[in-house]
Coordinates of C-alpha atoms and ligand atoms in Angstrom, one line a residue:
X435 CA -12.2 122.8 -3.7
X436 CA -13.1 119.4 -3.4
X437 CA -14.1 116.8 -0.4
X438 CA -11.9 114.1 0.3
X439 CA -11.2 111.6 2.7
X440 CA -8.8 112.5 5.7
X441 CA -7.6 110.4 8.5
X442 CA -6.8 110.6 11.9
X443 CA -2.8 109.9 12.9
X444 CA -4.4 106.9 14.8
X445 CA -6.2 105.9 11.2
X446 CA -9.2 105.1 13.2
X447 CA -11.3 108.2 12.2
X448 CA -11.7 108.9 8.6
X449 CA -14.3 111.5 7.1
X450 CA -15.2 113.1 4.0
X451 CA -14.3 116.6 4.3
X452 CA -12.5 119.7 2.5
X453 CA -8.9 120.8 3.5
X454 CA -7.6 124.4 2.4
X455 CA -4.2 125.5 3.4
X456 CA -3.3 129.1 3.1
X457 CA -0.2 130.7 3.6
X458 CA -2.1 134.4 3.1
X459 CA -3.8 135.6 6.5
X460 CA -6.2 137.6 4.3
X461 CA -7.2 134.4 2.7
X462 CA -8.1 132.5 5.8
X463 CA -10.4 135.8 7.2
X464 CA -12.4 135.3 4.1
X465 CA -13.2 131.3 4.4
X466 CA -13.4 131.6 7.9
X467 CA -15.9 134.6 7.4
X468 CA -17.8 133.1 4.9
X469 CA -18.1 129.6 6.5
X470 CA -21.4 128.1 7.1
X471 CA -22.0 127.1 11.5
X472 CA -21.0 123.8 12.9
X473 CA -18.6 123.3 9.7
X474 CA -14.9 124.7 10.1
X475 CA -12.2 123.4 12.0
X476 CA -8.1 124.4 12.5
X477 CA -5.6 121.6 11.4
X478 CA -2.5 121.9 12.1
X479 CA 0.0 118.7 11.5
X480 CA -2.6 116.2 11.4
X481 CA -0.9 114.0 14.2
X482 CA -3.6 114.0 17.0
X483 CA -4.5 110.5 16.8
X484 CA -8.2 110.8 17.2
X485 CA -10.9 113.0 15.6
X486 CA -9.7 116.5 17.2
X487 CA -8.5 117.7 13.6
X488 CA -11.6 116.3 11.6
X489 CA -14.7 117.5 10.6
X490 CA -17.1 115.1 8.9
X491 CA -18.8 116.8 5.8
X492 CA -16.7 120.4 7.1
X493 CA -13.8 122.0 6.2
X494 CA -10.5 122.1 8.0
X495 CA -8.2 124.8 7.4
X496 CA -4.2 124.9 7.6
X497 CA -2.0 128.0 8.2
X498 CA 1.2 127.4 6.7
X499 CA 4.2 128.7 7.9
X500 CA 4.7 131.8 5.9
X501 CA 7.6 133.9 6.8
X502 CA 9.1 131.4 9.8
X503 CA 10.2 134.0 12.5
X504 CA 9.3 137.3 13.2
X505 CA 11.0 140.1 15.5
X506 CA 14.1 137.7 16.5
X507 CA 14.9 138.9 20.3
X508 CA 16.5 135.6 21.5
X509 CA 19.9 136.8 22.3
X510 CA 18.6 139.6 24.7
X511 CA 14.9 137.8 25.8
X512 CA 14.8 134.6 24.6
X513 CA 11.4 135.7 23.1
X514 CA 10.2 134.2 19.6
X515 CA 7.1 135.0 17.8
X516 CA 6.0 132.0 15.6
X517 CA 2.9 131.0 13.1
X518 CA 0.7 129.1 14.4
X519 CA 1.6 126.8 11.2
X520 CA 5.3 125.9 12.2
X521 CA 6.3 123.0 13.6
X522 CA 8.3 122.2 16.6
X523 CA 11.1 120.5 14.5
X524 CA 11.6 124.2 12.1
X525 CA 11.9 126.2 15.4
X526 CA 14.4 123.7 16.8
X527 CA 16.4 123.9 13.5
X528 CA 16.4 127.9 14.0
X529 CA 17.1 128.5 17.8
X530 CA 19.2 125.4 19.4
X531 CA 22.4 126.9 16.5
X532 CA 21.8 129.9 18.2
X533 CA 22.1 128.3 22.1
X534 CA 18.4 128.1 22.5
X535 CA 15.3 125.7 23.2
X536 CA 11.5 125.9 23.8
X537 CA 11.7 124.6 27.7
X538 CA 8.6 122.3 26.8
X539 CA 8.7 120.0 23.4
X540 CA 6.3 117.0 23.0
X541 CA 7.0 113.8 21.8
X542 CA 7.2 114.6 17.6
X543 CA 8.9 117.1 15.9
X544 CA 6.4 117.0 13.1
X545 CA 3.6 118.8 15.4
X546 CA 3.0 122.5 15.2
X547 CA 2.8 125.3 17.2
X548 CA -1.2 125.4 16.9
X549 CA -1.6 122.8 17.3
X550 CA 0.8 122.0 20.4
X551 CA -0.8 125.2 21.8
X552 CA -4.2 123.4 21.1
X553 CA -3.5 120.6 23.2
X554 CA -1.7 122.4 26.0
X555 CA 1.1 119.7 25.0
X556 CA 3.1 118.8 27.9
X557 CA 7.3 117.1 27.0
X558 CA 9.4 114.6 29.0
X559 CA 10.4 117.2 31.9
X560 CA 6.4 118.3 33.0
X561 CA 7.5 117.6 36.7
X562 CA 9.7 120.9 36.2
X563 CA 8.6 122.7 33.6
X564 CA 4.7 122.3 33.3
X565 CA 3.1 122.4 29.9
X566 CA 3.5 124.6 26.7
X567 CA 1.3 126.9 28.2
X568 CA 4.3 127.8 30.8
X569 CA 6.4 129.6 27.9
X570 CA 3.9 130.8 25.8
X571 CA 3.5 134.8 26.7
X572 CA 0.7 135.9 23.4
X573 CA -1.4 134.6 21.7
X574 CA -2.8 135.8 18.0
X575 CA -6.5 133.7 17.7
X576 CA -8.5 134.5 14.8
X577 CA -11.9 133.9 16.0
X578 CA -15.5 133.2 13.7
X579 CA -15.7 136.9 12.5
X580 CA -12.6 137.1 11.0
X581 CA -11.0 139.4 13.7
X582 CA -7.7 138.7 15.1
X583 CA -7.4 138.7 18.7
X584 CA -4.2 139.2 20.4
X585 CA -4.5 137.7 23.8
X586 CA -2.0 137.2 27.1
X587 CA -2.1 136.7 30.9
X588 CA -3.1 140.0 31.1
X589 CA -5.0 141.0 28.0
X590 CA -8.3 139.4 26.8
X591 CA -7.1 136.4 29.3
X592 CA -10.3 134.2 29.2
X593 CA -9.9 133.8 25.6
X594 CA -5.4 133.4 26.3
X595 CA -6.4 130.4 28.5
X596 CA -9.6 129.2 26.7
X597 CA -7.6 128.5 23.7
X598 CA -4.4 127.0 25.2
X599 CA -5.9 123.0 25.3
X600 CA -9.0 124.8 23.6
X601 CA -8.6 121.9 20.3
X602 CA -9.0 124.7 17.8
X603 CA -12.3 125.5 19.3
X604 CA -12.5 129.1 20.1
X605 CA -10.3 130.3 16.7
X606 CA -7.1 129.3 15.0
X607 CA -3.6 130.6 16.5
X608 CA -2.5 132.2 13.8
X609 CA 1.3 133.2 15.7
X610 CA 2.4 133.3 18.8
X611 CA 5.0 134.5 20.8
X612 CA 7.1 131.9 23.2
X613 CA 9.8 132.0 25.4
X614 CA 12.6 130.4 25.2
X615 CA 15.6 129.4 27.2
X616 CA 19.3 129.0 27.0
X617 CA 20.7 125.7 26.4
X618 CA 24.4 124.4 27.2
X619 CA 24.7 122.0 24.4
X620 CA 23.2 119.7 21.3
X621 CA 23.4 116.1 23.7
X622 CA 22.0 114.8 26.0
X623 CA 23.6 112.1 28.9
X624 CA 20.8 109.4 28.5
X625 CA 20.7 107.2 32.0
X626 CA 19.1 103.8 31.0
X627 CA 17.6 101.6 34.5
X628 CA 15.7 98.4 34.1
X629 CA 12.9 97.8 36.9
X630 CA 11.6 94.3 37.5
X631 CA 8.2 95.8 38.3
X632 CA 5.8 99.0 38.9
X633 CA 6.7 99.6 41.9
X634 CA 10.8 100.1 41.7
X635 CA 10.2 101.7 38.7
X636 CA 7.9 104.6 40.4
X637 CA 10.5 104.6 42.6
X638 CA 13.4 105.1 40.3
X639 CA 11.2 107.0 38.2
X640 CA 11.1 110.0 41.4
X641 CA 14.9 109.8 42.1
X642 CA 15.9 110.3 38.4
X643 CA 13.4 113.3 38.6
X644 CA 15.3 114.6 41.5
X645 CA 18.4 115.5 39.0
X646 CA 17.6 115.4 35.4
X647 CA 15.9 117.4 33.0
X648 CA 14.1 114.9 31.1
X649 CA 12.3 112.0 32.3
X650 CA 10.3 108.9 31.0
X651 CA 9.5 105.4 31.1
X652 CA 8.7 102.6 28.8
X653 CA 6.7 100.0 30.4
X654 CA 6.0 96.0 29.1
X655 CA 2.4 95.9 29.9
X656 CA 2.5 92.4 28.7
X657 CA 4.2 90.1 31.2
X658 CA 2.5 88.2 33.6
X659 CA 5.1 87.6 36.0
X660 CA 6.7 90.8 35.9
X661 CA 3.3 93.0 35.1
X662 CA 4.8 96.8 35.4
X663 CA 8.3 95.3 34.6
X664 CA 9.8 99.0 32.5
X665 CA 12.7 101.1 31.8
X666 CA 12.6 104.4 32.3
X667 CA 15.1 106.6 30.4
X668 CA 17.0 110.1 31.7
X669 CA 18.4 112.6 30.5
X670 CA 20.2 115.8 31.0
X671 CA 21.8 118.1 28.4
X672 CA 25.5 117.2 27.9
X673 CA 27.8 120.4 28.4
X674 CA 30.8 118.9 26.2
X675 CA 31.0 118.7 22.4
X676 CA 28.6 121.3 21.5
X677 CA 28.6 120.0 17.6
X678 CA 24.9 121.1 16.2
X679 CA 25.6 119.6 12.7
X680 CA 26.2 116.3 14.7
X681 CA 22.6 116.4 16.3
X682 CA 20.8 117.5 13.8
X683 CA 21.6 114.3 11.6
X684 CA 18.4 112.4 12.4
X685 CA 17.9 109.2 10.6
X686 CA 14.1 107.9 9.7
X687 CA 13.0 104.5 8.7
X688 CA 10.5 104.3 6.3
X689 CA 8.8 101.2 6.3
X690 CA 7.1 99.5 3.6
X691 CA 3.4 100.0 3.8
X692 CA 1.9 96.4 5.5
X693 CA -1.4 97.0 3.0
X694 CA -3.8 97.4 5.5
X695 CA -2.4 94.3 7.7
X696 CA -2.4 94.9 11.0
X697 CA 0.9 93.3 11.8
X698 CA 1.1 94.4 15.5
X699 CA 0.2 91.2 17.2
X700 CA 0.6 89.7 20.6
X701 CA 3.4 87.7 19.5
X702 CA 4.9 90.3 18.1
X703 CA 4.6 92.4 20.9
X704 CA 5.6 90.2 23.0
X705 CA 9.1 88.9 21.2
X706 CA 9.0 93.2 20.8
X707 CA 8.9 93.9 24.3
X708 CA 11.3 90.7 25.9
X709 CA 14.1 91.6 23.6
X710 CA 13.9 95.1 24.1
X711 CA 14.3 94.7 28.1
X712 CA 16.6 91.9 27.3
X713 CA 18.9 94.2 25.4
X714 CA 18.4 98.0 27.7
X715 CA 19.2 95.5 31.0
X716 CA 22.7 94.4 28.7
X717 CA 23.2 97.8 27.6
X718 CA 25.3 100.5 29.2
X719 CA 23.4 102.6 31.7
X720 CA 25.1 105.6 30.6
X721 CA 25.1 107.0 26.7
X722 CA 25.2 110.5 25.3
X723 CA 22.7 111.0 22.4
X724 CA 21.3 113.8 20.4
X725 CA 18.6 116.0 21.8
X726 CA 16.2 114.9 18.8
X727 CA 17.0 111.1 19.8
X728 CA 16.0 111.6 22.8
X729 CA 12.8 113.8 22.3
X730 CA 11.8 112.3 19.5
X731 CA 11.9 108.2 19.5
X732 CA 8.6 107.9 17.5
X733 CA 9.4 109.8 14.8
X734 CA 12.7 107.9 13.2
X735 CA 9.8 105.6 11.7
X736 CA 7.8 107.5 9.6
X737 CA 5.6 105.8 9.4
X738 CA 4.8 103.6 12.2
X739 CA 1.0 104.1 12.8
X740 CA 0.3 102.3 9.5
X741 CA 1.9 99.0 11.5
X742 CA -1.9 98.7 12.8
X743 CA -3.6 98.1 9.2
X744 CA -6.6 99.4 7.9
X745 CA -8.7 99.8 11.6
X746 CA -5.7 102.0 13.1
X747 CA -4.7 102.2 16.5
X748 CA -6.1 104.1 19.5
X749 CA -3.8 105.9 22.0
X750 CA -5.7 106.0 25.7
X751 CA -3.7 108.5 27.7
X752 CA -5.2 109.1 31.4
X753 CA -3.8 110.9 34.2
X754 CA -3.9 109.8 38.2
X755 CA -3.0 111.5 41.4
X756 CA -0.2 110.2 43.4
X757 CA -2.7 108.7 45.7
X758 CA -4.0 106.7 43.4
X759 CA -1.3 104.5 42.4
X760 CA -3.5 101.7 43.3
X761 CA -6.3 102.3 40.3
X762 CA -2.8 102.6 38.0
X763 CA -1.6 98.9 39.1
X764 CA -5.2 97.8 38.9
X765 CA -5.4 98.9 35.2
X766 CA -1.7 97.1 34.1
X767 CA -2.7 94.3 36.1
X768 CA -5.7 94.3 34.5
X769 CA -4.4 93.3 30.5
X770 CA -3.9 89.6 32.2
X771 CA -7.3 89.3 31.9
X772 CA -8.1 90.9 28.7
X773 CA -7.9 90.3 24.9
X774 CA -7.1 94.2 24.8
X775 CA -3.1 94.4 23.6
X776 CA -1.2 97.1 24.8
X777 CA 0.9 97.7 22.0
X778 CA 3.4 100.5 23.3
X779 CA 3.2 102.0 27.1
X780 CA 5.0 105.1 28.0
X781 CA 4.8 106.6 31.7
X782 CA 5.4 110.1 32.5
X783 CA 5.4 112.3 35.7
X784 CA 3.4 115.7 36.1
X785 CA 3.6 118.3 38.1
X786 CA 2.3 121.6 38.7
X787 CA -1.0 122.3 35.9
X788 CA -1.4 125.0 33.4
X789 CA -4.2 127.8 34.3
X790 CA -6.0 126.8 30.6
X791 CA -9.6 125.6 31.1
X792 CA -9.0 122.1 29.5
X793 CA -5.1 121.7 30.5
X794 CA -4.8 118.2 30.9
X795 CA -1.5 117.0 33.1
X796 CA -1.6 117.8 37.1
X797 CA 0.9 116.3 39.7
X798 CA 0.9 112.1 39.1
X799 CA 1.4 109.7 37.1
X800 CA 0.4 110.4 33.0
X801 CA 0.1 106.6 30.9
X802 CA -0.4 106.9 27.6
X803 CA -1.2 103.4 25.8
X804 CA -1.2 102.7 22.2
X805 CA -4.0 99.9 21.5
X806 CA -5.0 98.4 18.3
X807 CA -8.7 100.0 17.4
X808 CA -11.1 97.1 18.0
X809 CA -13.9 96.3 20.1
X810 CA -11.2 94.7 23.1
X811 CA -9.7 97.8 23.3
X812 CA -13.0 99.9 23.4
X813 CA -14.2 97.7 26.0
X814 CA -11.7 97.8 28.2
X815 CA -11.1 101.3 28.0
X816 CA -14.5 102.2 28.9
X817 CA -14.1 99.7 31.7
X818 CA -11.8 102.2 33.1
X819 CA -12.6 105.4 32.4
X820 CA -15.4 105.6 34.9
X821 CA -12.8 105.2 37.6
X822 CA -10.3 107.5 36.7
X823 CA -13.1 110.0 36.4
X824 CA -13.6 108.8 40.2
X825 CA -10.5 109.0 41.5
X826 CA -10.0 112.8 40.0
X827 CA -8.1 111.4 37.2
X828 CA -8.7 112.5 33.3
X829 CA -8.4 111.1 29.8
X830 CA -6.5 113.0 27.7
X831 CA -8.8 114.9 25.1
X832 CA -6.1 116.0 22.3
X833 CA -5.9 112.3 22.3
X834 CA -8.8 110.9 22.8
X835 CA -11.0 108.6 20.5
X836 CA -13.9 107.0 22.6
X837 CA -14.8 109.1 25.9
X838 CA -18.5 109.6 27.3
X839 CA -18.8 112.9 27.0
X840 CA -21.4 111.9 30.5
X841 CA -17.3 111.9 32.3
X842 CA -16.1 115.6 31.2
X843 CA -17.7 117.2 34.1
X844 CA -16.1 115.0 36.5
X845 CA -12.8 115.2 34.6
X846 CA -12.5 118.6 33.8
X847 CA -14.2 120.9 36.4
X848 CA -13.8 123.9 34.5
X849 CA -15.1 122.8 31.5
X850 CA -18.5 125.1 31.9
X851 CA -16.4 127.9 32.2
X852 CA -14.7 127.1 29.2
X853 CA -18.1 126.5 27.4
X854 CA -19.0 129.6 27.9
X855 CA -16.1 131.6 27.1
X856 CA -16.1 129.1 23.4
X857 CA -19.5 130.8 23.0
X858 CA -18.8 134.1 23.9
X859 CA -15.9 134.4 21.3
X860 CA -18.2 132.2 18.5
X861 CA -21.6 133.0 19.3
X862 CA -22.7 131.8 15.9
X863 CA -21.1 128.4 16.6
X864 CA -18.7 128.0 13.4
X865 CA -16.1 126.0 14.9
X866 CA -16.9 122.1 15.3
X867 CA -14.6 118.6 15.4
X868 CA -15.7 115.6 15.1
X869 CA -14.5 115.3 19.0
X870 CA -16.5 118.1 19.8
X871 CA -19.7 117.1 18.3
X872 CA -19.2 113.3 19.7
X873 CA -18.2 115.3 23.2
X874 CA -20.9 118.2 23.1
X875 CA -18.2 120.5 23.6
X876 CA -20.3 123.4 21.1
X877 CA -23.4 124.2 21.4
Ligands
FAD1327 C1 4.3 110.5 17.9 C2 3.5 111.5 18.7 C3 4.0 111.9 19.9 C4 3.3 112.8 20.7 N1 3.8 113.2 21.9 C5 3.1 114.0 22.7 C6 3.7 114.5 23.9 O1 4.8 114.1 24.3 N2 3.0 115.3 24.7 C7 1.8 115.8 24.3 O2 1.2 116.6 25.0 N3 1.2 115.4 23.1 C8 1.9 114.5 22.3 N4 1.3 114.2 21.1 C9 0.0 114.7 20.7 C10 0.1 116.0 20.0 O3 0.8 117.0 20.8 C11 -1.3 116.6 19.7 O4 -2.1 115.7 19.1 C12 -1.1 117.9 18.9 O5 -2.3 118.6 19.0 C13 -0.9 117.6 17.4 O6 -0.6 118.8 16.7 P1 -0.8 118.9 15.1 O7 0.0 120.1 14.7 O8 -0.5 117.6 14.5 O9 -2.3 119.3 15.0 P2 -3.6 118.5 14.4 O10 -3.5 117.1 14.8 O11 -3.8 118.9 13.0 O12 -4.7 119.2 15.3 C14 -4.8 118.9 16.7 C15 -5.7 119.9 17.4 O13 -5.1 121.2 17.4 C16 -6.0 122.1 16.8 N5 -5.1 123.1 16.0 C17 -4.1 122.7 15.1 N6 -3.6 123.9 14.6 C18 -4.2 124.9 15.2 C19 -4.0 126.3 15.1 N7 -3.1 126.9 14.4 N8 -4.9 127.1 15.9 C20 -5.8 126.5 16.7 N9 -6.0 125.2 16.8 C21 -5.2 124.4 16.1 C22 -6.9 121.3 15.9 O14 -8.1 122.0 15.7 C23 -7.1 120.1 16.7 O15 -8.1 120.2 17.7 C24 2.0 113.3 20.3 C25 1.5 112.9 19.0 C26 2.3 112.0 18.3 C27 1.7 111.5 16.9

């Protein structure tokens, strides 16, 4: 097969590289087997927006689903055993009919189960639920000799915890089995609160916390009088009118493509982000919505990363400790002063971390920030970075574009120990990103 050219989600990382999908495990053994080093990399959905599913010059391989669901024990366990190729949105569509739900679901319904397990992906509710790694129980990694490696808290465990936010770097997940749990109904009560600035909304951000399920704010990160200014959004599931046909209707916008425009401007924004506060502040606080509303906002626009034109978009997403509350008002404060433009804000809280090596969300405060990819927003980020390294915060590697790999130490303390488990399991060093030959990740 032939190389092509393959983006990134963000559309700021593009190489020339071959992509094989196989639905046949026996298939995949024999590419992985017969791959030369440094060359071969899981992809899974394509939707990490930087360079974690690309491989310049490589090959990037693609389970797909197969056979969707295998040994069906929900009723008595909750237990599911998945592909690694299936996405969040085709288990959804099997379990909630049946009354259940994956506890922790990230922002897209398009991502799969590899790849979510890949990035230790974390939903609106981390503050009482953790990551993805909380309900996953096994683990099924092919690693670089072909072998398949079944792997749980208790068996083979370095390699269960190396590969959970391991970014397809120790083997692809080829299944895995997850737990899921019951669920009361197919809405949610959405509770919608205005907050003139960061500090109210922090505020109202921990008391909604205190009794929903689901949390999350959307902050205008471009208003100088009202810098913080957000609303952060709810929601529990609604016990009444249990109507799954109902939910599952999920409309999509497609827009037509811009041709390479970047279209998302400060005006824009701007006009963008008044009316939107304008209109939540008029709205009714309380509204009952589908799950998928809820969960996923992003994805009723297909495609809405093409909005930034040919040079993409970057999304920075850092975490900081409680404590440091300070650094995270210094950094919004800090786009009064910049020609960076951030785009799209969306604030999150964590709580307790994943065992994985790499896991990325511990307790505080998680922003993620979609900026357009130019120099501004380069500059600025690396402004940054050096402090949230500092004040025991990380950047967000599943989607990162731009960290100094010189930070990863500081960011991630058990990243040695990771190293070396990535090694023991690929000693002749087949698997290789793009991120983890800009990040040194393999040696
Ligand atoms: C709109 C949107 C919303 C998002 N919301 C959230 C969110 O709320 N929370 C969150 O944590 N993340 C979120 N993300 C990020 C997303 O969870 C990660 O980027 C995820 O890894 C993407 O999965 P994918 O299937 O698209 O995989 P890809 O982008 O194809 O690959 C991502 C990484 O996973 C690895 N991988 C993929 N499949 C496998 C496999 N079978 N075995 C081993 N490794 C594999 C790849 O090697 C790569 O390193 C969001 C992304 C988007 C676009």
């Amino acid at each position: 097969m032939s190389k092509m050219i393959s983006h990134s989600w963000g559309n700021n990382k593009r190489v020339f590289a071959e992509h094989r999908t196989h639905s046949q495990i026996a298939n995949v053994v024999e590419t992985v087997v017969n791959s030369e080093p440094s060359s071969v990399i899981p992809r899974g959905a394509g939707r990490s927006y930087g360079d974690q599913a690309l491989v310049t010059d490589g090959l990037m391989i693609s389970l797909t689903q197969q056979d969707h669901l295998e040994n069906l024990e929900m009723p008595i366990s909750g237990l599911i055993n998945v592909k690694g190729g299936m996405s969040i949105g085709q288990l959804l569509d099997a379990t909630i009919p049946l009354g259940w739900i994956l506890p922790v679901i990230p922002g897209s319904q398009h991502i799969t189960i590899g790849g979510a397990l890949a990035a230790d992906a974390h939903g609106k509710n981390h503050w009482h639920q953790s990551s993805i790694a909380s309900c996953c129980e096994e683990l099924n990694v092919m690693i670089s000799d072909g072998s398949i490696i079944r792997c749980s808290r208790e068996t083979e465990n370095q390699l269960f915890w190396a590969t959970i936010g391991g970014l397809g770097l120790t083997g692809l997940i080829t299944s895995a089995t997850l737990r899921l749990q019951r669920i009361a109904g197919t809405s949610v009560k959405v509770q919608t609160k205005c907050y003139e600035n960061l500090s109210t909304l922090l505020k109202g951000f921990d008391d909604a916390t205190a009794s929903e399920e689901y949390a999350v704010a959307w902050l205008d990160l471009l208003t100088s009088s009202q810098l913080g200014r957000g609303i952060v959004k709810s929601a529990s599931v609604y016990q009444h009118g249990q109507d799954w046909e109902k939910s599952k209707r999920f409309n999509q916008i497609h827009l037509p493509k811009p041709r390479n425009v970047n279209v998302v401007t400060p005006r824009i924004c701007r006009t963008h982000n008044n009316l939107k506060y304008l209109f939540s502040s008029k709205a009714k606080d309380i509204s009952v919505a589908s799950i998928r509303n809820y969960l996923f906002p992003l994805d009723r626009i297909r495609n809405w990363n093409s909005l930034y034109g040919k040079s993409g978009l970057i999304q920075w997403q850092f975490i900081l400790p409680d404590k440091e509350t300070s650094l995270l008002e210094e950094i919004i404060m800090g786009f009064n002063k910049t020609s960076a433009l951030p785009s799209l804000a969306v604030l999150k809280r964590c709580g307790e971390a994943s065992e994985s090596y790499l896991s990325f969300c511990s307790p505080g405060w998680t922003l993620a920030i979609d900026l357009p990819a130019n120099q501004d927003s380069y500059r600025y980020i690396s402004k940054y970075n050096p402090l949230i390294a500092n004040a025991t915060g990380r950047i967000y590697l599943a989607k990162d574009s731009c960290v100094d790999s010189g930070l990863l130490g500081k960011m991630y303390p058990r990243l040695a120990h990771w190293k070396a488990i990535q090694k023991e399991f690929d000693p002749k060093g087949i698997w290789q990103s793009d991120l983890s030959r800009r990040l040194k990740l393999c040696s």
